[in-house]
Coordinates of C-alpha atoms in Angstrom, one line a residue:
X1 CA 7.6 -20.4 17.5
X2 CA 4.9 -22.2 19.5
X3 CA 1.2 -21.8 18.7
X4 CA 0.5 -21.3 22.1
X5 CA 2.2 -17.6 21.5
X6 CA -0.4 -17.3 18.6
X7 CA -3.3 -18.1 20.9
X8 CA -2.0 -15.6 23.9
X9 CA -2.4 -12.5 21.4
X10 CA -6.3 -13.0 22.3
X11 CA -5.8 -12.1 25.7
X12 CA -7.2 -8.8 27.1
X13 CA -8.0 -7.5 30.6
X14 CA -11.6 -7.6 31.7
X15 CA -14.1 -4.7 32.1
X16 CA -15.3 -4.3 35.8
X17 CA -18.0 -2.2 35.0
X18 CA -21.1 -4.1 35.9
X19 CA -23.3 -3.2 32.5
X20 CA -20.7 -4.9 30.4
X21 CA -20.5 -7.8 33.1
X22 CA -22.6 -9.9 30.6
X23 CA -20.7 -9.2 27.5
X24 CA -17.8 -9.9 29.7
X25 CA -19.0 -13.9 30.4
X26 CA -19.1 -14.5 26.8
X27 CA -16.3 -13.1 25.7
X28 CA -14.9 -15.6 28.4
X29 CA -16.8 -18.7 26.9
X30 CA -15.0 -17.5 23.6
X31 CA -12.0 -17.3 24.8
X32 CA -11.6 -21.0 26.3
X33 CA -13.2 -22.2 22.9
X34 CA -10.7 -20.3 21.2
X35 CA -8.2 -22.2 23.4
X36 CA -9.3 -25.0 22.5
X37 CA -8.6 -24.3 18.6
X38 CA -5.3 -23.1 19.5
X39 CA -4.9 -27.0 21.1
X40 CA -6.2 -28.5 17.9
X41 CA -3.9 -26.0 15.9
X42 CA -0.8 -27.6 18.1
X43 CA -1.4 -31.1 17.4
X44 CA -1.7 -30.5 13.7
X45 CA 0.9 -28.1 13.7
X46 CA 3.6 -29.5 16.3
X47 CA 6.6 -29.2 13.6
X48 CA 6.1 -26.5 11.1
X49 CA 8.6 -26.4 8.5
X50 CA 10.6 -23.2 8.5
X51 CA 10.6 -20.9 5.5
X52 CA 13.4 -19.0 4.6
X53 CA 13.1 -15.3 3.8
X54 CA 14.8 -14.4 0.7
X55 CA 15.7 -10.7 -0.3
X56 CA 14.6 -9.2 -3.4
X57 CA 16.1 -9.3 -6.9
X58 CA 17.3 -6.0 -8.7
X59 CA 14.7 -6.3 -12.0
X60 CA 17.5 -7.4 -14.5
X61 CA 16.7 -5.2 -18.1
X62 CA 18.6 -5.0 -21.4
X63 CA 19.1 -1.5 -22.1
X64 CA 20.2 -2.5 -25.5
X65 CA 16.3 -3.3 -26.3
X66 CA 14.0 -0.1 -27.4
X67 CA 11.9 1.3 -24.2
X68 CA 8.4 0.8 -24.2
X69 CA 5.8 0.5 -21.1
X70 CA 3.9 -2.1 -22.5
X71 CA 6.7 -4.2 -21.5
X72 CA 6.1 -3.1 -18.0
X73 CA 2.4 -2.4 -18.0
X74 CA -1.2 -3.2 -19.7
X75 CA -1.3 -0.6 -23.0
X76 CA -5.1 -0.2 -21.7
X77 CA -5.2 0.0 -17.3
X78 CA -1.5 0.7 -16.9
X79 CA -0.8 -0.8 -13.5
X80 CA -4.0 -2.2 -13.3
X81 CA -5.0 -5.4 -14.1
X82 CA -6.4 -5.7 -17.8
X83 CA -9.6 -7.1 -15.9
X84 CA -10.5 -8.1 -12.4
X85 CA -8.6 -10.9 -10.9
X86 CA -9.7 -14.4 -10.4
X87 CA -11.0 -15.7 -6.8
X88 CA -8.4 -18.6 -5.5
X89 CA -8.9 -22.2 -6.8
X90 CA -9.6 -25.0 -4.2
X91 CA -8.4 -25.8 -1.7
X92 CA -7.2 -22.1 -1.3
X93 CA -10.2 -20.6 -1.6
X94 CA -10.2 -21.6 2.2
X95 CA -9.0 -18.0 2.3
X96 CA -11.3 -16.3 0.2
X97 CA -14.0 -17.6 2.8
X98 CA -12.2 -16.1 5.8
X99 CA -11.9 -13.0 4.3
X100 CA -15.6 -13.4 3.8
X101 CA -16.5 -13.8 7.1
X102 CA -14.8 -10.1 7.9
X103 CA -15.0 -8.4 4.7
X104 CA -18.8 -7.7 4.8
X105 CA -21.5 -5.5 7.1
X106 CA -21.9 -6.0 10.4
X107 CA -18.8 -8.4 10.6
X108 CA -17.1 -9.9 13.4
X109 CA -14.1 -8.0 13.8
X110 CA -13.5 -4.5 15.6
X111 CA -9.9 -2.8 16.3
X112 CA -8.5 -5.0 18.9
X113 CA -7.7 -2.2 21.4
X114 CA -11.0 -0.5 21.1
X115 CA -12.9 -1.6 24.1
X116 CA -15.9 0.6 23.7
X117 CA -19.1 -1.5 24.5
X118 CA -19.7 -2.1 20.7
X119 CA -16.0 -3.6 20.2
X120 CA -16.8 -6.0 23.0
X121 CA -19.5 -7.3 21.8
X122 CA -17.5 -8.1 18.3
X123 CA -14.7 -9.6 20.9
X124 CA -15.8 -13.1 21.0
X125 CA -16.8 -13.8 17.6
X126 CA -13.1 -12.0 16.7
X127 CA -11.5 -14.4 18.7
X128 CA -13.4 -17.0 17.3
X129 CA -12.2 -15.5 13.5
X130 CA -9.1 -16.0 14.3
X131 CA -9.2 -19.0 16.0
X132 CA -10.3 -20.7 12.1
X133 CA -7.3 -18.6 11.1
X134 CA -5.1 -20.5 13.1
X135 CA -7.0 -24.0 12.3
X136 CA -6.4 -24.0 8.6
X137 CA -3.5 -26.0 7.1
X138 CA 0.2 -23.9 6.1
X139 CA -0.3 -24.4 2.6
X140 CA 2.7 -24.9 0.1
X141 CA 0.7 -22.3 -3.1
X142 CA 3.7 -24.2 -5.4
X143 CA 0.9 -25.2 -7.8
X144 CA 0.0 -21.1 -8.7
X145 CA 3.5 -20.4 -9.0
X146 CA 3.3 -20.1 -12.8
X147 CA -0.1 -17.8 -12.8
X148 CA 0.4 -13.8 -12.1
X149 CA -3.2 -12.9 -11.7
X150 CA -3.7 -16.0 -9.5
X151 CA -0.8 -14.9 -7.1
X152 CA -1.7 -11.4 -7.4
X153 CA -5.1 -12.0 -5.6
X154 CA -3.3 -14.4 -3.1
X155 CA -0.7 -11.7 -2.1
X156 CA -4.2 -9.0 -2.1
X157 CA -6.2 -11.9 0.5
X158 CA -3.6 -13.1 2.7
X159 CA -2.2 -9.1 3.2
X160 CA -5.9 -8.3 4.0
X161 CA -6.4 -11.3 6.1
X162 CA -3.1 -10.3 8.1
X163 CA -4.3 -6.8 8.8
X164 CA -7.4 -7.9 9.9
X165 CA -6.0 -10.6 11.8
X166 CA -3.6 -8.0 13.9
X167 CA -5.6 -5.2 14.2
X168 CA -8.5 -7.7 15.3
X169 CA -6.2 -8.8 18.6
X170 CA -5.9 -7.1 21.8
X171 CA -2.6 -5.8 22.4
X172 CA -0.7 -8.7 23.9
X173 CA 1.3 -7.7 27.0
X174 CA 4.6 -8.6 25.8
X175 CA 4.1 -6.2 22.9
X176 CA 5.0 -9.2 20.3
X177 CA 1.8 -10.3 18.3
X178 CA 2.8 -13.6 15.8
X179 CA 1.3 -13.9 13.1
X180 CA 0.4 -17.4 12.7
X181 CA 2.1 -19.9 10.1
X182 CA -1.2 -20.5 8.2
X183 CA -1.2 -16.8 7.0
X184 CA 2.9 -16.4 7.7
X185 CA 3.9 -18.9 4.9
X186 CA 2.0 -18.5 1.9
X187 CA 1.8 -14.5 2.2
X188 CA 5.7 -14.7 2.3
X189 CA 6.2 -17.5 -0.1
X190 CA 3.6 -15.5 -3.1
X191 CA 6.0 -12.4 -2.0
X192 CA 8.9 -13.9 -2.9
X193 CA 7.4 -15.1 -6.6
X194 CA 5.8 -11.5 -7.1
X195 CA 8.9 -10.0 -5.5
X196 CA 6.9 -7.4 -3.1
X197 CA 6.6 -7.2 0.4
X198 CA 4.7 -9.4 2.8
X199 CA 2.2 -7.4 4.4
X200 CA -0.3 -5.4 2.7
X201 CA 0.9 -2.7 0.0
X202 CA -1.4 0.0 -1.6
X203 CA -1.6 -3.0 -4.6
X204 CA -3.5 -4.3 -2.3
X205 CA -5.7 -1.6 -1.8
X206 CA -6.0 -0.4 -5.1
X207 CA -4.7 -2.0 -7.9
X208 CA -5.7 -5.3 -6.8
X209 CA -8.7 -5.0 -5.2
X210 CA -11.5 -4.0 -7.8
X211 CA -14.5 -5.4 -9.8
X212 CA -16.1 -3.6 -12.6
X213 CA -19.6 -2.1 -11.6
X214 CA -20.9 -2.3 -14.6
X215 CA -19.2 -5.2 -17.2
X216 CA -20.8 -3.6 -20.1
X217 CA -19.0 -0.6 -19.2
X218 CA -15.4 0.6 -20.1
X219 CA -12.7 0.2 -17.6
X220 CA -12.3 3.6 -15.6
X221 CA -12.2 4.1 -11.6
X222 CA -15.4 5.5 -11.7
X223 CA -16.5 1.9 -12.8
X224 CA -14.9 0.1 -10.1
X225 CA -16.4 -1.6 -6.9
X226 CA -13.7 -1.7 -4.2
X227 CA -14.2 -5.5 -3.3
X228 CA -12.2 -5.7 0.1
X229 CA -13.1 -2.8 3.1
X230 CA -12.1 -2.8 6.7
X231 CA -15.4 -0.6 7.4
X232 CA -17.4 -2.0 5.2
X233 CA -21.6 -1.7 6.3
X234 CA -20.0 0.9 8.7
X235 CA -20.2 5.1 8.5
X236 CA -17.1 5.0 7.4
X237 CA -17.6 2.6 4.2
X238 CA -18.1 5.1 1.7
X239 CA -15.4 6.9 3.1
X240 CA -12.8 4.5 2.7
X241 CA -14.2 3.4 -1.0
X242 CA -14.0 7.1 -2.3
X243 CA -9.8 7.4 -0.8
X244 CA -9.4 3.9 -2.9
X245 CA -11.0 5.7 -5.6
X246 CA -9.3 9.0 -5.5
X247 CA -6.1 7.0 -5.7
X248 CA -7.0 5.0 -9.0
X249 CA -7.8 8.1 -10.5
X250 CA -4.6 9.5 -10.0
X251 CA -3.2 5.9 -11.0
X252 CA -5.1 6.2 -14.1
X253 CA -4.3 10.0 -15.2
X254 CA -0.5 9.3 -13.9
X255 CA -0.4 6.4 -16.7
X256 CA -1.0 9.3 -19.1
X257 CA 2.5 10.5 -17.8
X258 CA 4.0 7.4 -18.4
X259 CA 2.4 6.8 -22.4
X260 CA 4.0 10.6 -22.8
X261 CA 7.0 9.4 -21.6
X262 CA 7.4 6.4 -24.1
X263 CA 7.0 9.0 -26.9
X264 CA 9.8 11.1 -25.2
X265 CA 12.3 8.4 -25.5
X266 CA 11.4 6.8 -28.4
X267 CA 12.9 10.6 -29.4
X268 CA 15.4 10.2 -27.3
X269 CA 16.3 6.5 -28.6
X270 CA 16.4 7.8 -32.0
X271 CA 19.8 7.9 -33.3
X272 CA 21.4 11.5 -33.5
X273 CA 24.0 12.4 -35.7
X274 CA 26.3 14.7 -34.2
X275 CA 27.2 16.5 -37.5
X276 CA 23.1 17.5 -37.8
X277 CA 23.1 21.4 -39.4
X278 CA 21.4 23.5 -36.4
X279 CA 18.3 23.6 -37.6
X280 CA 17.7 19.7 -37.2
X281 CA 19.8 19.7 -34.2
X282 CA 16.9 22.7 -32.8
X283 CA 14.1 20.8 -34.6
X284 CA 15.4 17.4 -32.1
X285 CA 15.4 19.8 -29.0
X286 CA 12.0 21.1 -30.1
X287 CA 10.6 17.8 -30.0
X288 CA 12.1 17.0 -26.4
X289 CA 10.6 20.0 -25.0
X290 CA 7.0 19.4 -26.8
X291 CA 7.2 15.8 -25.1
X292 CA 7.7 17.7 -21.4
X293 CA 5.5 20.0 -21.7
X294 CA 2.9 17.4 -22.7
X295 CA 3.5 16.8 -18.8
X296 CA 2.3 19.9 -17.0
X297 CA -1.5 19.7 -17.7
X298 CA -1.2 15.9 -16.7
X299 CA 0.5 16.8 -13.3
X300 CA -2.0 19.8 -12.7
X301 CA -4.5 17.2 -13.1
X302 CA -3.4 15.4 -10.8
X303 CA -2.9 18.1 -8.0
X304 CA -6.7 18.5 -8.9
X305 CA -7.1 15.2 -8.1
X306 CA -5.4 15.1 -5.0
X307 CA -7.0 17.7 -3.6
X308 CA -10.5 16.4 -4.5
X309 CA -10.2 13.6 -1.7
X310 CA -11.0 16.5 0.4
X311 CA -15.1 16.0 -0.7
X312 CA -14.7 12.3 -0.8
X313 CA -13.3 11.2 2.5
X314 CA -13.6 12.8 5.7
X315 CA -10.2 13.9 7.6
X316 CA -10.8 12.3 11.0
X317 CA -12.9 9.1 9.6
X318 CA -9.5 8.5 7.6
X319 CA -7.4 8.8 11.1
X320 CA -9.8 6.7 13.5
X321 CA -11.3 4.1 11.3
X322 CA -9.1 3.6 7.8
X323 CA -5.8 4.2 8.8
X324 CA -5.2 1.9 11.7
X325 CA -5.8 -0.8 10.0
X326 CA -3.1 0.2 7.7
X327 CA -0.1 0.2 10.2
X328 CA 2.1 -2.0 10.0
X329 CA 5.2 -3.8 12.2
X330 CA 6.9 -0.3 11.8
X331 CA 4.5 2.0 12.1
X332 CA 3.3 4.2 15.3
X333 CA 0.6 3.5 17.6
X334 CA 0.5 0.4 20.3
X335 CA 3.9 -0.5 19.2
X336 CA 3.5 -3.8 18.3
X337 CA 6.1 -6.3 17.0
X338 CA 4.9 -8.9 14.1
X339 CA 6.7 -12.4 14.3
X340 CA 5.7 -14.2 11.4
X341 CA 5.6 -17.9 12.7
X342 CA 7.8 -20.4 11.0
X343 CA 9.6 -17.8 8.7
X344 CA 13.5 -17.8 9.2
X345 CA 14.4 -14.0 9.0
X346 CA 11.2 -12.7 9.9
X347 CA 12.6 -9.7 11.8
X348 CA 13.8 -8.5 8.6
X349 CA 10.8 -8.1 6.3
X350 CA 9.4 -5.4 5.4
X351 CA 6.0 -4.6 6.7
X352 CA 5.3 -1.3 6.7
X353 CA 1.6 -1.3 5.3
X354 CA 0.0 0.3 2.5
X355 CA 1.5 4.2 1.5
X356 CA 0.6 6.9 -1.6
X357 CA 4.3 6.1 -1.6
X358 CA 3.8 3.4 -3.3
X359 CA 2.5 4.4 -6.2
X360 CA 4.8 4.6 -9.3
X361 CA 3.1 7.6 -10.7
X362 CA 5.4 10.6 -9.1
X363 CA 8.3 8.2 -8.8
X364 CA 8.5 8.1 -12.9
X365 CA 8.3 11.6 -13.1
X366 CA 11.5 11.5 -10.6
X367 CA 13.4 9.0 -12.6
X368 CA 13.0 11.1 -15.6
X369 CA 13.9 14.4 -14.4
X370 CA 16.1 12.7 -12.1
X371 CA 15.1 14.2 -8.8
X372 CA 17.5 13.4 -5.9
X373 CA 15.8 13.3 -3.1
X374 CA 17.8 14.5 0.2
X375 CA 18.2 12.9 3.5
X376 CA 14.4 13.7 4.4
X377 CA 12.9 11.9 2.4
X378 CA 15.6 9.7 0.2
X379 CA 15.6 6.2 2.5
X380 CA 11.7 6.5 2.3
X381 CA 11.2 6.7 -1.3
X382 CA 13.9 4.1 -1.6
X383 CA 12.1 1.9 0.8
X384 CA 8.8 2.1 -1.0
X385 CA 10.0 0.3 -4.1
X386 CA 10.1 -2.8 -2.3
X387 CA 6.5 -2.4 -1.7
X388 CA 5.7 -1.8 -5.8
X389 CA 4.3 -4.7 -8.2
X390 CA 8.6 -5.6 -9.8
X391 CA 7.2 -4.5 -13.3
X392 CA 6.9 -1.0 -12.1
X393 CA 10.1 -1.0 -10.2
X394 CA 11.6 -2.2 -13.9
X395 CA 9.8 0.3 -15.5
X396 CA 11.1 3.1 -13.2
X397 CA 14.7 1.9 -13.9
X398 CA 14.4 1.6 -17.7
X399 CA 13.2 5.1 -17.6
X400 CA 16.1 6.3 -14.8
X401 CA 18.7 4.8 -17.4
X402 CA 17.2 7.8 -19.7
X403 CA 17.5 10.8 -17.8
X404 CA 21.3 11.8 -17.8
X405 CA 20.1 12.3 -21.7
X406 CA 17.7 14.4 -20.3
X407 CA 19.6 16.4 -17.8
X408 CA 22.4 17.4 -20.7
X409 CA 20.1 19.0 -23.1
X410 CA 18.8 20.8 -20.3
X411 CA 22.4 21.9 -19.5
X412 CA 22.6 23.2 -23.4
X413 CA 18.7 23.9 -24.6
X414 CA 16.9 26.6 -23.5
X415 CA 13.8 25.3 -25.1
X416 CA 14.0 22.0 -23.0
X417 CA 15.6 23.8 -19.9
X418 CA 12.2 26.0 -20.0
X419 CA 9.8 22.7 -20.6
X420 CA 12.2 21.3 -17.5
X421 CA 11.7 23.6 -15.1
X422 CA 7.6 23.9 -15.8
X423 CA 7.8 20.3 -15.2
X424 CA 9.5 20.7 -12.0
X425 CA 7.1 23.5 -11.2
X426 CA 4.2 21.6 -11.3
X427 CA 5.7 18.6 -9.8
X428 CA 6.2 21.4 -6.5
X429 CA 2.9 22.6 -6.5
X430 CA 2.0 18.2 -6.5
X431 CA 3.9 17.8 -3.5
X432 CA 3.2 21.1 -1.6
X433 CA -0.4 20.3 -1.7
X434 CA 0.4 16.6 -0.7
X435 CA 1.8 17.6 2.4
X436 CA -1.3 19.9 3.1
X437 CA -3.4 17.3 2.5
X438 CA -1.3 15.0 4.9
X439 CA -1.2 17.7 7.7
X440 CA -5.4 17.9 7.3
X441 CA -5.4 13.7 7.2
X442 CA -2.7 13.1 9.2
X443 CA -0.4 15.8 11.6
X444 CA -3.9 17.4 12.5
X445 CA -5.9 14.6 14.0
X446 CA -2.6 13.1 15.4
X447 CA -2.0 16.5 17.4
X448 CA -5.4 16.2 18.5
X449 CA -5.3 13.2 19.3
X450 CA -2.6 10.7 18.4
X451 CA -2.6 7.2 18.5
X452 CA -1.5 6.2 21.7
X453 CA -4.2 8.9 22.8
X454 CA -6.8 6.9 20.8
X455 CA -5.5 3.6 22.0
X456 CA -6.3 5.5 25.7
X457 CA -9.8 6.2 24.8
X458 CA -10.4 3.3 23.1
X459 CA -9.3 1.4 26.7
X460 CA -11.4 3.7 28.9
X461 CA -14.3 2.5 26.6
X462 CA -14.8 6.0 25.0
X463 CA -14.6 4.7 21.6
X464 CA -12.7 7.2 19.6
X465 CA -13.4 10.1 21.9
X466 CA -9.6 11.5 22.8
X467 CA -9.3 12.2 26.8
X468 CA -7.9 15.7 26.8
X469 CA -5.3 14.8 29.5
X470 CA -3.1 12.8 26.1
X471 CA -3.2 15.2 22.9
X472 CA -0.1 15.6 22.0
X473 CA 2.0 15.6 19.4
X474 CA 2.5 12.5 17.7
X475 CA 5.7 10.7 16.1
X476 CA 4.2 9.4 12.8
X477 CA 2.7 13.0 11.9
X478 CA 5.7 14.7 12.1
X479 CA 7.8 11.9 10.6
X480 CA 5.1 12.2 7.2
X481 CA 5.4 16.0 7.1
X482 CA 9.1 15.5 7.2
X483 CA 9.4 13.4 4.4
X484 CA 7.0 14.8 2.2
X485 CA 8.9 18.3 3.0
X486 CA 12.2 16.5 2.0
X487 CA 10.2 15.3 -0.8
X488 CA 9.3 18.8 -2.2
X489 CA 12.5 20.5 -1.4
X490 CA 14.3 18.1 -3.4
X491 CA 11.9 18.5 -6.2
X492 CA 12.1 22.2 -6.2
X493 CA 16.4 22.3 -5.8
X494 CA 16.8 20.7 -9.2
X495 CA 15.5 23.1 -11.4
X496 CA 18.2 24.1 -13.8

């Protein structure tokens, strides 16, 4: 794909009003120097060499070797890193400084179809952004290959850089916005070695992206610093640290599920002799059920903590400034299509941005209890795997080889069919409040205004102000109600 395509995504159609006639000329000044990086970028870049997409590989496990999550996970922060990961050695901390350049107050980037008078003043020095984007060399990152903390913060800058690179543009008229080989590449080839999708995953947003406020300090969320913001310096910058937040806490008191778990099949694990005199037998059953019930408080907890985002991040902050810059190829909104330059395949990766889906906290509780999900809401939990860290994909399968065990003692114990079904209780009550939370962050502000609405306003120069003449109901809202709907219903159909 030619560069020149790269270069066209700046493109937007001027403002006639005669206050922003000013702000106009220069964004026209920048846009002929950005041509001329996107020249420079062709002569060094005339003959790319392709990269071929490669699928992922099933996690390969030996069920023959005891279970344990510290084969999966850090004993101490779980999915977390054990401690903050390491900036990118030279000369790939070319990329650290881009991200720089955005990631910081008063930065030069605004979303690219907002063309409110304060968005056009960011226009040109956007274009110019993206411009050193498209400058840099396609680096081979061979040399980090062997180092997973190194190529974990690759994946977590080049995602960011992407989102802020698309997001950044104007919408190009052909609808197809190529993301250019300098980014393309790398981000695909550190996907393949962590085996994770090529765009930017709630890893990115959470897992990956912390320093500890305080070294001296133990390791806990409320001792994090959320390093990389789309809004940071903005209103909404506290907004969108407090939802990263919210989510490592559930991270964090969902690990507590998965320690509980261990214990339950290491039980489990334990060899049972069939000719046991009823009393053992009901003294093994008794331990199984101590083990699930050890779950309820844990999942209440995290309902709690769920619902607390409510004081930490404001509803319609989340929709107009945080979540666009989430959405990805797939996703609603100005219907863009992402070509990633000079990767074979690209039309069949997976970039569907950042999702709670993502998260392996509920999705262990699932592969325990063994939770079938229905035609609501099975392709989307099955699709969000791809978008996990492998380990906790392996981890969730080690567990899922465990819970046929579980499903037959619940067939012929009523102590563990009791401790079963409070499981699966609290696990309902999870998911109904995750969909009210997702109809107050999500279905709400989309009815009142959804995206192509905002994308409207945004136009008109209103800034986020939704005309009333476009507020109606959205795609994307109803497609999250209806998966976190199949989600619960499924949950709440396998008690026994």
């Amino acid at each position: 794909m030619s560069t020149s395509s790269s270069s066209s995504n700046d493109s937007h159609t001027p403002i006639s009003t005669t206050t922003l006639l000013p702000l106009w000329f220069i964004s026209s000044c920048y846009r002929v120097l950005a041509f001329i990086y996107s020249r420079i970028f062709l002569l060094r870049h005339a003959s790319i060499p392709i990269l071929k997409h490669e699928h992922m590989i099933e996690p390969q496990l030996d069920y023959q070797k005891p279970y344990h999550h510290a084969t999966y996970l850090d004993l101490v922060t779980g999915a977390f890193p054990s401690s903050p990961l390491p900036h990118l050695p030279t000369p790939f901390d070319r990329f650290e400084a881009l991200l720089d350049l955005v990631n910081r107050p008063d930065g030069p980037l605004s979303l690219g179809e907002d063309m409110s008078e304060e968005a056009l003043a960011r226009r040109a020095s956007g274009a110019k952004w993206r411009a050193q984007v498209r400058a840099l060399p396609v680096y081979d990152l061979s040399r980090l290959k062997g180092d997973k903390a190194v190529l974990q913060r690759a994946h977590a800058v080049l995602a960011w850089l992407v989102h802020f690179y698309v997001h950044s543009t104007p919408p190009p008229p052909n609808k197809v916005l190529v993301v250019p080989a300098t980014l393309a590449q790398p981000l695909v080839q550190v996907s393949r070695w962590l085996q994770i999708a090529p765009v930017l995953t709630y890893a990115d947003t959470v897992l990956w992206n912390f320093e500890l406020s305080d070294v001296n300090k133990p390791f806990s969320p409320n001792n994090m610093t959320f390093t990389s913001l789309f809004n940071k310096g903005t209103a909404a910058d506290v907004d969108e640290s407090e939802f990263y937040r919210c989510c490592a806490w559930i991270e964090q008191r969902g690990f507590d599920c998965t320690k509980l778990i261990t214990d339950l099949i290491i039980d489990i694990e334990s060899p049972v002799n069939t000719q046991l005199k009823k009393i053992d037998q009901e003294a093994y059953e008794s331990r199984i059920a101590e083990h699930l019930m050890g779950l309820v408080p844990v999942v209440n907890d995290l309902t709690d903590i769920l619902m607390s985002v409510k004081n930490a991040c404001r509803p319609n902050t989340f929709y107009s400034s945080i979540r666009p810059w989430y959405r990805g190829s797939d996703s609603e909104g100005n219907g863009l299509r992402w070509v990633y330059e000079g990767v074979e395949g690209s039309e069949s990766l997976e970039l569907s941005g950042p999702s709670a889906g993502q998260t392996s906290t509920f999705h262990v509780l699932d592969a325990l209890l063994g939770v079938e999900h229905d035609e609501r809401s099975r392709p989307f939990m099955k699709r969000m795997l791809q978008y996990m860290p492998s380990e906790q994909r392996a981890l969730l399968l080690h567990i899922q080889h465990h819970s046929q065990h579980i499903r037959d003692l619940v067939k012929t114990s009523d102590s563990v069919r009791a401790a079963y079904n409070n499981v699966l209780e609290a696990m309902t009550k999870f998911r109904t409040d995750h969909l009210q939370v997702a109809v107050r962050y999500v279905v709400s502000p989309k009815d009142k205004c959804p995206m192509s609405g905002m994308t409207v306003a945004m136009a008109a120069g209103k800034g986020k102000e939704c005309p009333v003449n476009v507020k109606s109901r959205g795609t994307g809202g109803n497609e999250v109600s209806t998966v976190l709907k199949g989600s619960r219903d499924s949950t709440k159909s396998m008690r026994a």
